[in-house]
Structure formats: C-alpha cells, structure tokens
Amino acid sequence: MHYESYFSGGNVLPCDGAVFAHVQNPATEALQGCVRECSIENLNAAVRSAVQAQALWAQSSLQDRREVLDRLTAAVQTRSQAIVEGLAVEIGCPVWLGAAMQVPMALKGLAFARAALDDIVWEERIGNGLVERVPVGVIAAITPWNFPLHQIVAKVAGAIAAGCAIVLKPSEFAPGAAWQFIEACQDAALPDGLVNLIWGGAEVGRALTTHPGVDQVSFTGSTAVGRAVMADAAQHLKRVTLELGGKSASVLLPDADLEAAVSTSLRMALANSGQACVSQSRLIVPRTRLAEVEERLSAQLDDWPLGDPVDPATRLGPVANQRQFSRVNAMVDHALQQGARRVAGGAGRAAGFDRGWYCPVTLLSDVLPAMQVAQEEVFGPVLALMPYDTVEQALEFANSTRYGLSGAIWSKDAEQAATFARQMVTGQVIVNGAPQNLATPFGGRRDSGLGRENGRFGVEECLTYRSLHGVD
C-alpha cells in the first residue's frame, strides 16, 4: 500500500514531496509500501483548512460534538478488523493484541471524550464575571507508531469535544492505521477541515509546530524530540502537551502475592513486544525472593511464544522495525557488559527465525540502578530484575530514573501499597494489578512530559478560559 496523499478540507489530495519512508513487514522484512512527504505548500493548505473549520466548530453545540463523536466511533468500529490486520503487517502487533487492546483503547477514548461533555463545567459565575471554558484553537498533533490508533484518537477525540480543529502528523512507520482513521472520518461525514492529515519527517514536523495558524501542539514520542518540540513552540508561545518516554517499575513488596504479581508484571513488560511507553520494564523485588521470582518468570515464558503476528496463536511478534531490533540488541549486550546476569534470552535474533526482527524474550537479573538498562527505555521484550534489601531502598530504586510516567506496586496490605504508591514520582500507579482506567488523566512527570490526555482531562487540555465582566 502506497500512501501518497494527504487529507485537507475533507478532500484527499496528492502529496507534492518525494517518497521519504518505506514500510516493511517486520516479520518477513518484505516491502509493504511507501509514504510520500507533504510539501510545505501541502502543510499550509491543511492548516488553512483547519483554521477555517475552527471558526465554525468553535461555535458548535455540545450536541453537535456528541453526534460527530458518535458517528466517528461507529465508523472506527466498522474498520476494526482492517486496522487489526494492518497493525500486524506494519508494526508486528499480533492480531490478538490488536483486537484486545489497540482498537478497544481507541474506542474507549472516543467514548470517554463524549462522556466528558457532560462533566466539564463550561461556565461559572464569579461576582460580576462570567467565566467560560472555550476552545484553545487549532491543534497540531504528532503521534507515534507503537499504539498508532489509540494515540491519534487520544488527541483527536479531545480536540473535537473541546471545539478544536486538528492537523495530524502520524508516524510513517504505521501509516495504515492513520489512513484507516482518516477514511473513518470520511465515513462519519465530519465537517470539512475539522480533521486534517499530513505526512512528513522532522522538517515538516517543525514547520507544523511553528506554523502561525497552529495554537497548540500535542506530541507523543521520545523525550529528546519532545524537548525540541517544546523549544520550537516556546518561540511562538504555543501551549504544548508532551507525552514522552518512560521507564516504569513494578515493585513487589515483601508480602506481595507472587503468583499474581509475577504474571501480571511479565505481561505488562512484554505486551506489544515491550513497545509501550508504560511498559513495566523494571521489576523491583526483595532480594530474599529473587530466586523464586526468577523461577516463576522462567516458567511462564512458554506462555509467550514468538511467531507470525497474523497467526491468532502468536502472543509476541517481532519488534516494529530494524532500528528497534538493533537498539534492543545493543542495550542487551551493554547490560551484560555492565554486569547484569542473563536469566533467559539475550542479544541477537530469536532462535527458530532466519528473518524478521524477532528479539527473544530476555530476563536480566542483578540489575543496578546505574546501569543503562535500568535508566533508558529499551522498547523491546526485555525485563530487568532489580533486587533490594529494604522497602526504603525499593522506593529509592523506583524513583531513580529521570522518567515518571507509570508504575505498579504489589502488597497484600492495601494501606501499605497505597502509602508506597503515593511516594512514587510518576503520573500513574497501578495498585495490585488494578484494571486500566482510560477515563483518568494520563501523562508524566520529570522527563516523561507534561499535560494530560484521556477523558475529561484530555478535553480540558484543549480548552482555555475567557472572562466576561458585566455580562448577565
């Protein structure tokens, strides 16, 4: 599939730039297609379209917004199977995971944005002033490849509910999900210009974030690029929402239920081949229980067979691209050189595969906080075990990175778990394997970014205040 068009003003138009990305099937390394870059003129057209739509959509009623979100939800749901199949061949996401997580997360995001319309205090009176919450304006959204549909929806649904038009620049590594979403926008008969899409690399991204027609930038990606986005936006005093990297820890207190904690922590480390910003890639365990945890983890690896992502029996597919494959292997090699102990897996292509970017599930133990694998995102199926001697040391280890996106705590004592959770410097903490709640605010602290997405909080991120004095 070749992606050579952009979407502006409700129309599919040809991109004027050159082919800048090739999409390969990560399981076979076969070429899947290519992506053509938008020219600056194409970008300008998309922003103009959003500016024109913004003037009208800002005046839309809450009912108008509900109806648009309802139609968009139905259109995305209709395309669910095609999206799942596309994710399998473009980023190696197993079809079971696409059907169980990738698409449902997006549908929940739309539902929670719609529900937020009834929860937000849109206006309040303070003395002789009427304080209104109004759309911030045109939003530029730059999204990643690992959860492409969910990340698109997290930004678009919040913008639509807030009364904002949006220009989307999705990842060229997962173009299929983005284009399926655009086709869903067409199916749903969204107002022309409300959602626009362009393709491009760093130069196009920078032109978008600095464009005078853009009022706010929402970016999900690496911390390094997030800093650059923030610096560019600051030159024009644009607001930013940054959802950046993570190095989340799952902490097992001495009384943790190991049967539940180990299996859940392993799943949270390996889901999507570890390619999730909230991946629990550090397992902090009591030294006295380290051997037992290692044994339990090793016994469960057979439950995570590698295979063709289009096969329903496959639990883990390859990592998404060759760059990730090389990075994961380099980090595993470096961890072993720094003194980590290999429990399972290792560097190189997984056994049984002569092609494809298959990384073996790797368990590394005796990992110290100063090691690279304990400090940097691996974005692969690698779990670092960090033994501790005291609960105070466990907390120190949990907070020892520059990130603060997510985390988990396990203890049979609910009060002790809650106390520990409140001391973790992170945007969210999952206590004893609690279910995911996409209605709560999602975002990070420290180098994991700023601002929040999801539900009412994601809509509020796209609003600003207006005070009218002397208005009845």
mmCIF file of N, CA, C and O in Angstrom, residues 327-409:
data_model
loop_
_atom_site.group_PDB
_atom_site.id
_atom_site.type_symbol
_atom_site.label_atom_id
_atom_site.label_comp_id
_atom_site.label_asym_id
_atom_site.label_seq_id
_atom_site.Cartn_x
_atom_site.Cartn_y
_atom_site.Cartn_z
ATOM 1 N N ARG A 327 18.581 -1.519 18.295
ATOM 2 C CA ARG A 327 18.668 -0.840 19.598
ATOM 3 C C ARG A 327 18.491 -1.838 20.746
ATOM 4 O O ARG A 327 19.248 -1.807 21.723
ATOM 5 N N VAL A 328 17.504 -2.709 20.623
ATOM 6 C CA VAL A 328 17.261 -3.683 21.686
ATOM 7 C C VAL A 328 18.492 -4.566 21.887
ATOM 8 O O VAL A 328 18.956 -4.785 23.015
ATOM 9 N N ASN A 329 19.047 -5.069 20.799
ATOM 10 C CA ASN A 329 20.212 -5.937 20.900
ATOM 11 C C ASN A 329 21.409 -5.212 21.499
ATOM 12 O O ASN A 329 22.144 -5.776 22.329
ATOM 13 N N ALA A 330 21.600 -3.973 21.105
ATOM 14 C CA ALA A 330 22.725 -3.208 21.640
ATOM 15 C C ALA A 330 22.575 -2.989 23.136
ATOM 16 O O ALA A 330 23.562 -3.077 23.894
ATOM 17 N N MET A 331 21.347 -2.734 23.589
ATOM 18 C CA MET A 331 21.139 -2.487 25.012
ATOM 19 C C MET A 331 21.292 -3.759 25.838
ATOM 20 O O MET A 331 21.808 -3.720 26.955
ATOM 21 N N VAL A 332 20.875 -4.894 25.281
ATOM 22 C CA VAL A 332 21.064 -6.165 25.991
ATOM 23 C C VAL A 332 22.555 -6.471 26.110
ATOM 24 O O VAL A 332 23.047 -6.857 27.183
ATOM 25 N N ASP A 333 23.283 -6.304 25.019
ATOM 26 C CA ASP A 333 24.735 -6.527 25.054
ATOM 27 C C ASP A 333 25.400 -5.646 26.099
ATOM 28 O O ASP A 333 26.245 -6.093 26.886
ATOM 29 N N HIS A 334 25.002 -4.376 26.119
ATOM 30 C CA HIS A 334 25.619 -3.430 27.054
ATOM 31 C C HIS A 334 25.289 -3.785 28.502
ATOM 32 O O HIS A 334 26.144 -3.671 29.398
ATOM 33 N N ALA A 335 24.061 -4.247 28.749
ATOM 34 C CA ALA A 335 23.671 -4.638 30.101
ATOM 35 C C ALA A 335 24.534 -5.794 30.596
ATOM 36 O O ALA A 335 24.980 -5.814 31.757
ATOM 37 N N LEU A 336 24.767 -6.763 29.728
ATOM 38 C CA LEU A 336 25.599 -7.900 30.120
ATOM 39 C C LEU A 336 27.040 -7.460 30.371
ATOM 40 O O LEU A 336 27.698 -7.939 31.301
ATOM 41 N N GLN A 337 27.524 -6.520 29.565
ATOM 42 C CA GLN A 337 28.874 -5.996 29.775
ATOM 43 C C GLN A 337 28.978 -5.236 31.090
ATOM 44 O O GLN A 337 30.029 -5.244 31.743
ATOM 45 N N GLN A 338 27.880 -4.605 31.501
ATOM 46 C CA GLN A 338 27.892 -3.834 32.750
ATOM 47 C C GLN A 338 27.702 -4.711 33.977
ATOM 48 O O GLN A 338 27.769 -4.222 35.099
ATOM 49 N N GLY A 339 27.440 -6.007 33.778
ATOM 50 C CA GLY A 339 27.355 -6.904 34.920
ATOM 51 C C GLY A 339 25.997 -7.502 35.192
ATOM 52 O O GLY A 339 25.827 -8.235 36.178
ATOM 53 N N ALA A 340 25.013 -7.215 34.358
ATOM 54 C CA ALA A 340 23.716 -7.861 34.536
ATOM 55 C C ALA A 340 23.858 -9.362 34.276
ATOM 56 O O ALA A 340 24.695 -9.790 33.479
ATOM 57 N N ARG A 341 23.027 -10.143 34.933
ATOM 58 C CA ARG A 341 23.082 -11.601 34.787
ATOM 59 C C ARG A 341 21.929 -12.072 33.914
ATOM 60 O O ARG A 341 20.764 -11.753 34.169
ATOM 61 N N ARG A 342 22.255 -12.831 32.874
ATOM 62 C CA ARG A 342 21.225 -13.322 31.959
ATOM 63 C C ARG A 342 20.499 -14.510 32.578
ATOM 64 O O ARG A 342 21.122 -15.497 32.954
ATOM 65 N N VAL A 343 19.174 -14.389 32.674
ATOM 66 C CA VAL A 343 18.339 -15.488 33.136
ATOM 67 C C VAL A 343 17.710 -16.203 31.949
ATOM 68 O O VAL A 343 17.561 -17.421 31.935
ATOM 69 N N ALA A 344 17.344 -15.439 30.939
ATOM 70 C CA ALA A 344 16.751 -16.004 29.728
ATOM 71 C C ALA A 344 16.983 -15.041 28.581
ATOM 72 O O ALA A 344 17.175 -13.846 28.789
ATOM 73 N N GLY A 345 16.960 -15.578 27.364
ATOM 74 C CA GLY A 345 17.094 -14.734 26.183
ATOM 75 C C GLY A 345 18.506 -14.265 25.951
ATOM 76 O O GLY A 345 19.479 -14.976 26.199
ATOM 77 N N GLY A 346 18.628 -13.035 25.475
ATOM 78 C CA GLY A 346 19.927 -12.473 25.163
ATOM 79 C C GLY A 346 19.859 -11.669 23.880
ATOM 80 O O GLY A 346 18.781 -11.400 23.350
ATOM 81 N N ALA A 347 21.021 -11.286 23.364
ATOM 82 C CA ALA A 347 21.069 -10.494 22.144
ATOM 83 C C ALA A 347 20.954 -11.390 20.913
ATOM 84 O O ALA A 347 21.110 -12.610 20.989
ATOM 85 N N GLY A 348 20.673 -10.762 19.776
ATOM 86 C CA GLY A 348 20.574 -11.496 18.519
ATOM 87 C C GLY A 348 19.145 -11.800 18.131
ATOM 88 O O GLY A 348 18.195 -11.484 18.851
ATOM 89 N N ARG A 349 18.988 -12.436 16.983
ATOM 90 C CA ARG A 349 17.660 -12.840 16.529
ATOM 91 C C ARG A 349 17.206 -14.076 17.310
ATOM 92 O O ARG A 349 18.010 -14.954 17.607
ATOM 93 N N ALA A 350 15.944 -14.115 17.638
ATOM 94 C CA ALA A 350 15.402 -15.233 18.415
ATOM 95 C C ALA A 350 15.598 -16.552 17.674
ATOM 96 O O ALA A 350 15.531 -16.615 16.434
ATOM 97 N N ALA A 351 15.831 -17.607 18.429
ATOM 98 C CA ALA A 351 16.025 -18.939 17.853
ATOM 99 C C ALA A 351 14.797 -19.358 17.053
ATOM 100 O O ALA A 351 13.657 -19.105 17.450
ATOM 101 N N GLY A 352 15.056 -20.007 15.913
ATOM 102 C CA GLY A 352 13.966 -20.503 15.086
ATOM 103 C C GLY A 352 13.546 -19.551 13.984
ATOM 104 O O GLY A 352 12.668 -19.884 13.185
ATOM 105 N N PHE A 353 14.160 -18.374 13.929
ATOM 106 C CA PHE A 353 13.808 -17.381 12.908
ATOM 107 C C PHE A 353 15.057 -17.015 12.119
ATOM 108 O O PHE A 353 16.097 -16.676 12.696
ATOM 109 N N ASP A 354 14.950 -17.075 10.788
ATOM 110 C CA ASP A 354 16.081 -16.683 9.955
ATOM 111 C C ASP A 354 15.854 -15.350 9.271
ATOM 112 O O ASP A 354 16.703 -14.861 8.529
ATOM 113 N N ARG A 355 14.704 -14.752 9.533
ATOM 114 C CA ARG A 355 14.416 -13.405 9.033
ATOM 115 C C ARG A 355 13.366 -12.784 9.940
ATOM 116 O O ARG A 355 12.705 -13.457 10.729
ATOM 117 N N GLY A 356 13.196 -11.497 9.792
ATOM 118 C CA GLY A 356 12.270 -10.778 10.660
ATOM 119 C C GLY A 356 12.983 -10.255 11.890
ATOM 120 O O GLY A 356 14.025 -10.777 12.294
ATOM 121 N N TRP A 357 12.417 -9.221 12.494
ATOM 122 C CA TRP A 357 13.061 -8.534 13.613
ATOM 123 C C TRP A 357 12.552 -9.097 14.937
ATOM 124 O O TRP A 357 11.929 -8.408 15.745
ATOM 125 N N TYR A 358 12.818 -10.391 15.112
ATOM 126 C CA TYR A 358 12.381 -11.113 16.300
ATOM 127 C C TYR A 358 13.454 -11.058 17.379
ATOM 128 O O TYR A 358 14.545 -11.615 17.222
ATOM 129 N N CYS A 359 13.127 -10.396 18.471
ATOM 130 C CA CYS A 359 14.018 -10.367 19.628
ATOM 131 C C CYS A 359 13.529 -11.396 20.643
ATOM 132 O O CYS A 359 12.322 -11.462 20.924
ATOM 133 N N PRO A 360 14.421 -12.197 21.199
ATOM 134 C CA PRO A 360 13.977 -13.157 22.211
ATOM 135 C C PRO A 360 13.537 -12.443 23.484
ATOM 136 O O PRO A 360 14.054 -11.365 23.813
ATOM 137 N N VAL A 361 12.573 -13.032 24.183
ATOM 138 C CA VAL A 361 12.213 -12.505 25.497
ATOM 139 C C VAL A 361 13.447 -12.643 26.395
ATOM 140 O O VAL A 361 14.011 -13.725 26.530
ATOM 141 N N THR A 362 13.854 -11.545 26.975
ATOM 142 C CA THR A 362 15.098 -11.524 27.738
ATOM 143 C C THR A 362 14.845 -11.097 29.173
ATOM 144 O O THR A 362 14.218 -10.054 29.419
ATOM 145 N N LEU A 363 15.307 -11.911 30.100
ATOM 146 C CA LEU A 363 15.253 -11.600 31.531
ATOM 147 C C LEU A 363 16.668 -11.346 32.008
ATOM 148 O O LEU A 363 17.554 -12.190 31.845
ATOM 149 N N LEU A 364 16.895 -10.177 32.586
ATOM 150 C CA LEU A 364 18.197 -9.804 33.119
ATOM 151 C C LEU A 364 18.052 -9.574 34.619
ATOM 152 O O LEU A 364 17.142 -8.843 35.047
ATOM 153 N N SER A 365 18.919 -10.172 35.408
ATOM 154 C CA SER A 365 18.832 -10.034 36.858
ATOM 155 C C SER A 365 20.067 -9.346 37.413
ATOM 156 O O SER A 365 21.030 -9.074 36.685
ATOM 157 N N ASP A 366 20.010 -9.045 38.715
ATOM 158 C CA ASP A 366 21.092 -8.327 39.410
ATOM 159 C C ASP A 366 21.396 -6.998 38.726
ATOM 160 O O ASP A 366 22.546 -6.546 38.667
ATOM 161 N N VAL A 367 20.343 -6.375 38.215
ATOM 162 C CA VAL A 367 20.497 -5.074 37.560
ATOM 163 C C VAL A 367 20.583 -3.981 38.620
ATOM 164 O O VAL A 367 19.782 -3.951 39.566
ATOM 165 N N LEU A 368 21.536 -3.092 38.458
ATOM 166 C CA LEU A 368 21.744 -1.982 39.390
ATOM 167 C C LEU A 368 21.185 -0.693 38.808
ATOM 168 O O LEU A 368 21.128 -0.529 37.577
ATOM 169 N N PRO A 369 20.787 0.250 39.667
ATOM 170 C CA PRO A 369 20.170 1.480 39.164
ATOM 171 C C PRO A 369 21.033 2.265 38.182
ATOM 172 O O PRO A 369 20.499 2.948 37.305
ATOM 173 N N ALA A 370 22.364 2.178 38.298
ATOM 174 C CA ALA A 370 23.235 2.963 37.429
ATOM 175 C C ALA A 370 23.366 2.373 36.029
ATOM 176 O O ALA A 370 23.851 3.054 35.110
ATOM 177 N N MET A 371 22.929 1.141 35.833
ATOM 178 C CA MET A 371 23.073 0.511 34.525
ATOM 179 C C MET A 371 22.149 1.152 33.492
ATOM 180 O O MET A 371 21.042 1.597 33.812
ATOM 181 N N GLN A 372 22.604 1.172 32.253
ATOM 182 C CA GLN A 372 21.807 1.767 31.187
ATOM 183 C C GLN A 372 20.432 1.132 31.077
ATOM 184 O O GLN A 372 19.421 1.816 30.884
ATOM 185 N N VAL A 373 20.361 -0.196 31.221
ATOM 186 C CA VAL A 373 19.101 -0.906 31.056
ATOM 187 C C VAL A 373 18.104 -0.557 32.160
ATOM 188 O O VAL A 373 16.896 -0.780 32.016
ATOM 189 N N ALA A 374 18.603 0.014 33.264
ATOM 190 C CA ALA A 374 17.725 0.458 34.351
ATOM 191 C C ALA A 374 17.341 1.924 34.205
ATOM 192 O O ALA A 374 16.471 2.405 34.939
ATOM 193 N N GLN A 375 17.971 2.628 33.275
ATOM 194 C CA GLN A 375 17.749 4.060 33.141
ATOM 195 C C GLN A 375 17.068 4.469 31.842
ATOM 196 O O GLN A 375 16.359 5.464 31.805
ATOM 197 N N GLU A 376 17.279 3.705 30.780
ATOM 198 C CA GLU A 376 16.792 4.096 29.458
ATOM 199 C C GLU A 376 15.731 3.128 28.949
ATOM 200 O O GLU A 376 15.773 1.928 29.235
ATOM 201 N N GLU A 377 14.803 3.653 28.153
ATOM 202 C CA GLU A 377 13.804 2.804 27.520
ATOM 203 C C GLU A 377 14.472 1.813 26.572
ATOM 204 O O GLU A 377 15.283 2.208 25.734
ATOM 205 N N VAL A 378 14.126 0.560 26.701
ATOM 206 C CA VAL A 378 14.604 -0.439 25.751
ATOM 207 C C VAL A 378 13.635 -0.534 24.575
ATOM 208 O O VAL A 378 14.025 -0.655 23.426
ATOM 209 N N PHE A 379 12.353 -0.465 24.858
ATOM 210 C CA PHE A 379 11.290 -0.609 23.856
ATOM 211 C C PHE A 379 11.422 -1.951 23.143
ATOM 212 O O PHE A 379 11.392 -2.044 21.918
ATOM 213 N N GLY A 380 11.589 -2.987 23.951
ATOM 214 C CA GLY A 380 11.679 -4.335 23.442
ATOM 215 C C GLY A 380 11.303 -5.306 24.551
ATOM 216 O O GLY A 380 11.080 -4.900 25.699
ATOM 217 N N PRO A 381 11.243 -6.609 24.255
ATOM 218 C CA PRO A 381 10.797 -7.596 25.248
ATOM 219 C C PRO A 381 11.900 -7.949 26.246
ATOM 220 O O PRO A 381 12.372 -9.088 26.305
ATOM 221 N N VAL A 382 12.289 -6.970 27.027
ATOM 222 C CA VAL A 382 13.398 -7.118 27.976
ATOM 223 C C VAL A 382 12.932 -6.666 29.353
ATOM 224 O O VAL A 382 12.433 -5.539 29.513
ATOM 225 N N LEU A 383 13.091 -7.536 30.351
ATOM 226 C CA LEU A 383 12.694 -7.220 31.727
ATOM 227 C C LEU A 383 13.934 -7.239 32.617
ATOM 228 O O LEU A 383 14.677 -8.227 32.637
ATOM 229 N N ALA A 384 14.155 -6.138 33.332
ATOM 230 C CA ALA A 384 15.302 -6.005 34.231
ATOM 231 C C ALA A 384 14.856 -6.237 35.667
ATOM 232 O O ALA A 384 13.986 -5.519 36.177
ATOM 233 N N LEU A 385 15.450 -7.228 36.332
ATOM 234 C CA LEU A 385 15.141 -7.527 37.732
ATOM 235 C C LEU A 385 16.150 -6.815 38.620
ATOM 236 O O LEU A 385 17.363 -6.982 38.454
ATOM 237 N N MET A 386 15.625 -6.058 39.594
ATOM 238 C CA MET A 386 16.466 -5.273 40.489
ATOM 239 C C MET A 386 16.185 -5.687 41.933
ATOM 240 O O MET A 386 15.134 -5.347 42.488
ATOM 241 N N PRO A 387 17.076 -6.437 42.566
ATOM 242 C CA PRO A 387 16.846 -6.866 43.954
ATOM 243 C C PRO A 387 17.118 -5.738 44.946
ATOM 244 O O PRO A 387 18.032 -4.925 44.757
ATOM 245 N N TYR A 388 16.304 -5.669 45.993
ATOM 246 C CA TYR A 388 16.503 -4.660 47.036
ATOM 247 C C TYR A 388 16.538 -5.336 48.402
ATOM 248 O O TYR A 388 16.082 -6.469 48.581
ATOM 249 N N ASP A 389 17.072 -4.601 49.401
ATOM 250 C CA ASP A 389 17.212 -5.144 50.749
ATOM 251 C C ASP A 389 16.215 -4.566 51.745
ATOM 252 O O ASP A 389 15.864 -5.214 52.727
ATOM 253 N N THR A 390 15.759 -3.324 51.520
ATOM 254 C CA THR A 390 14.790 -2.690 52.410
ATOM 255 C C THR A 390 13.712 -2.014 51.568
ATOM 256 O O THR A 390 13.933 -1.699 50.382
ATOM 257 N N VAL A 391 12.560 -1.768 52.170
ATOM 258 C CA VAL A 391 11.483 -1.089 51.458
ATOM 259 C C VAL A 391 11.915 0.317 51.065
ATOM 260 O O VAL A 391 11.556 0.819 49.992
ATOM 261 N N GLU A 392 12.701 0.962 51.911
ATOM 262 C CA GLU A 392 13.205 2.296 51.588
ATOM 263 C C GLU A 392 14.073 2.250 50.335
ATOM 264 O O GLU A 392 14.018 3.143 49.483
ATOM 265 N N GLN A 393 14.867 1.197 50.209
ATOM 266 C CA GLN A 393 15.699 1.052 49.017
ATOM 267 C C GLN A 393 14.843 0.769 47.787
ATOM 268 O O GLN A 393 15.139 1.248 46.686
ATOM 269 N N ALA A 394 13.773 0.010 47.953
ATOM 270 C CA ALA A 394 12.867 -0.253 46.840
ATOM 271 C C ALA A 394 12.286 1.043 46.296
ATOM 272 O O ALA A 394 12.197 1.248 45.073
ATOM 273 N N LEU A 395 11.892 1.939 47.187
ATOM 274 C CA LEU A 395 11.358 3.237 46.760
ATOM 275 C C LEU A 395 12.439 4.063 46.072
ATOM 276 O O LEU A 395 12.185 4.711 45.046
ATOM 277 N N GLU A 396 13.642 4.026 46.619
ATOM 278 C CA GLU A 396 14.754 4.745 46.003
ATOM 279 C C GLU A 396 14.998 4.242 44.578
ATOM 280 O O GLU A 396 15.177 5.028 43.644
ATOM 281 N N PHE A 397 14.980 2.922 44.399
ATOM 282 C CA PHE A 397 15.168 2.351 43.071
ATOM 283 C C PHE A 397 14.037 2.773 42.132
ATOM 284 O O PHE A 397 14.270 3.113 40.973
ATOM 285 N N ALA A 398 12.803 2.720 42.624
ATOM 286 C CA ALA A 398 11.651 3.056 41.782
ATOM 287 C C ALA A 398 11.743 4.475 41.257
ATOM 288 O O ALA A 398 11.369 4.753 40.107
ATOM 289 N N ASN A 399 12.257 5.384 42.082
ATOM 290 C CA ASN A 399 12.327 6.802 41.711
ATOM 291 C C ASN A 399 13.695 7.204 41.165
ATOM 292 O O ASN A 399 13.985 8.390 41.056
ATOM 293 N N SER A 400 14.514 6.234 40.789
ATOM 294 C CA SER A 400 15.907 6.539 40.455
ATOM 295 C C SER A 400 16.152 6.909 39.002
ATOM 296 O O SER A 400 17.288 7.100 38.593
ATOM 297 N N THR A 401 15.098 7.000 38.179
ATOM 298 C CA THR A 401 15.295 7.387 36.786
ATOM 299 C C THR A 401 14.821 8.818 36.573
ATOM 300 O O THR A 401 14.159 9.412 37.430
ATOM 301 N N ARG A 402 15.121 9.355 35.388
ATOM 302 C CA ARG A 402 14.682 10.716 35.061
ATOM 303 C C ARG A 402 13.240 10.730 34.560
ATOM 304 O O ARG A 402 12.691 11.798 34.276
ATOM 305 N N TYR A 403 12.646 9.552 34.458
ATOM 306 C CA TYR A 403 11.271 9.458 33.960
ATOM 307 C C TYR A 403 10.265 9.371 35.106
ATOM 308 O O TYR A 403 10.624 9.144 36.254
ATOM 309 N N GLY A 404 8.989 9.526 34.753
ATOM 310 C CA GLY A 404 7.926 9.399 35.745
ATOM 311 C C GLY A 404 6.569 9.278 35.074
ATOM 312 O O GLY A 404 5.706 10.140 35.240
ATOM 313 N N LEU A 405 6.394 8.216 34.283
ATOM 314 C CA LEU A 405 5.143 8.079 33.528
ATOM 315 C C LEU A 405 4.153 7.136 34.209
ATOM 316 O O LEU A 405 2.997 7.467 34.405
ATOM 317 N N SER A 406 4.617 5.942 34.571
ATOM 318 C CA SER A 406 3.722 4.965 35.177
ATOM 319 C C SER A 406 4.512 4.105 36.153
ATOM 320 O O SER A 406 5.724 4.252 36.295
ATOM 321 N N GLY A 407 3.802 3.211 36.806
ATOM 322 C CA GLY A 407 4.444 2.309 37.756
ATOM 323 C C GLY A 407 3.413 1.399 38.379
ATOM 324 O O GLY A 407 2.205 1.547 38.151
ATOM 325 N N ALA A 408 3.893 0.435 39.164
ATOM 326 C CA ALA A 408 2.994 -0.515 39.816
ATOM 327 C C ALA A 408 3.559 -0.898 41.177
ATOM 328 O O ALA A 408 4.771 -0.873 41.389
ATOM 329 N N ILE A 409 2.663 -1.238 42.081
ATOM 330 C CA ILE A 409 3.060 -1.663 43.422
ATOM 331 C C ILE A 409 2.214 -2.864 43.807
ATOM 332 O O ILE A 409 1.011 -2.909 43.525
#
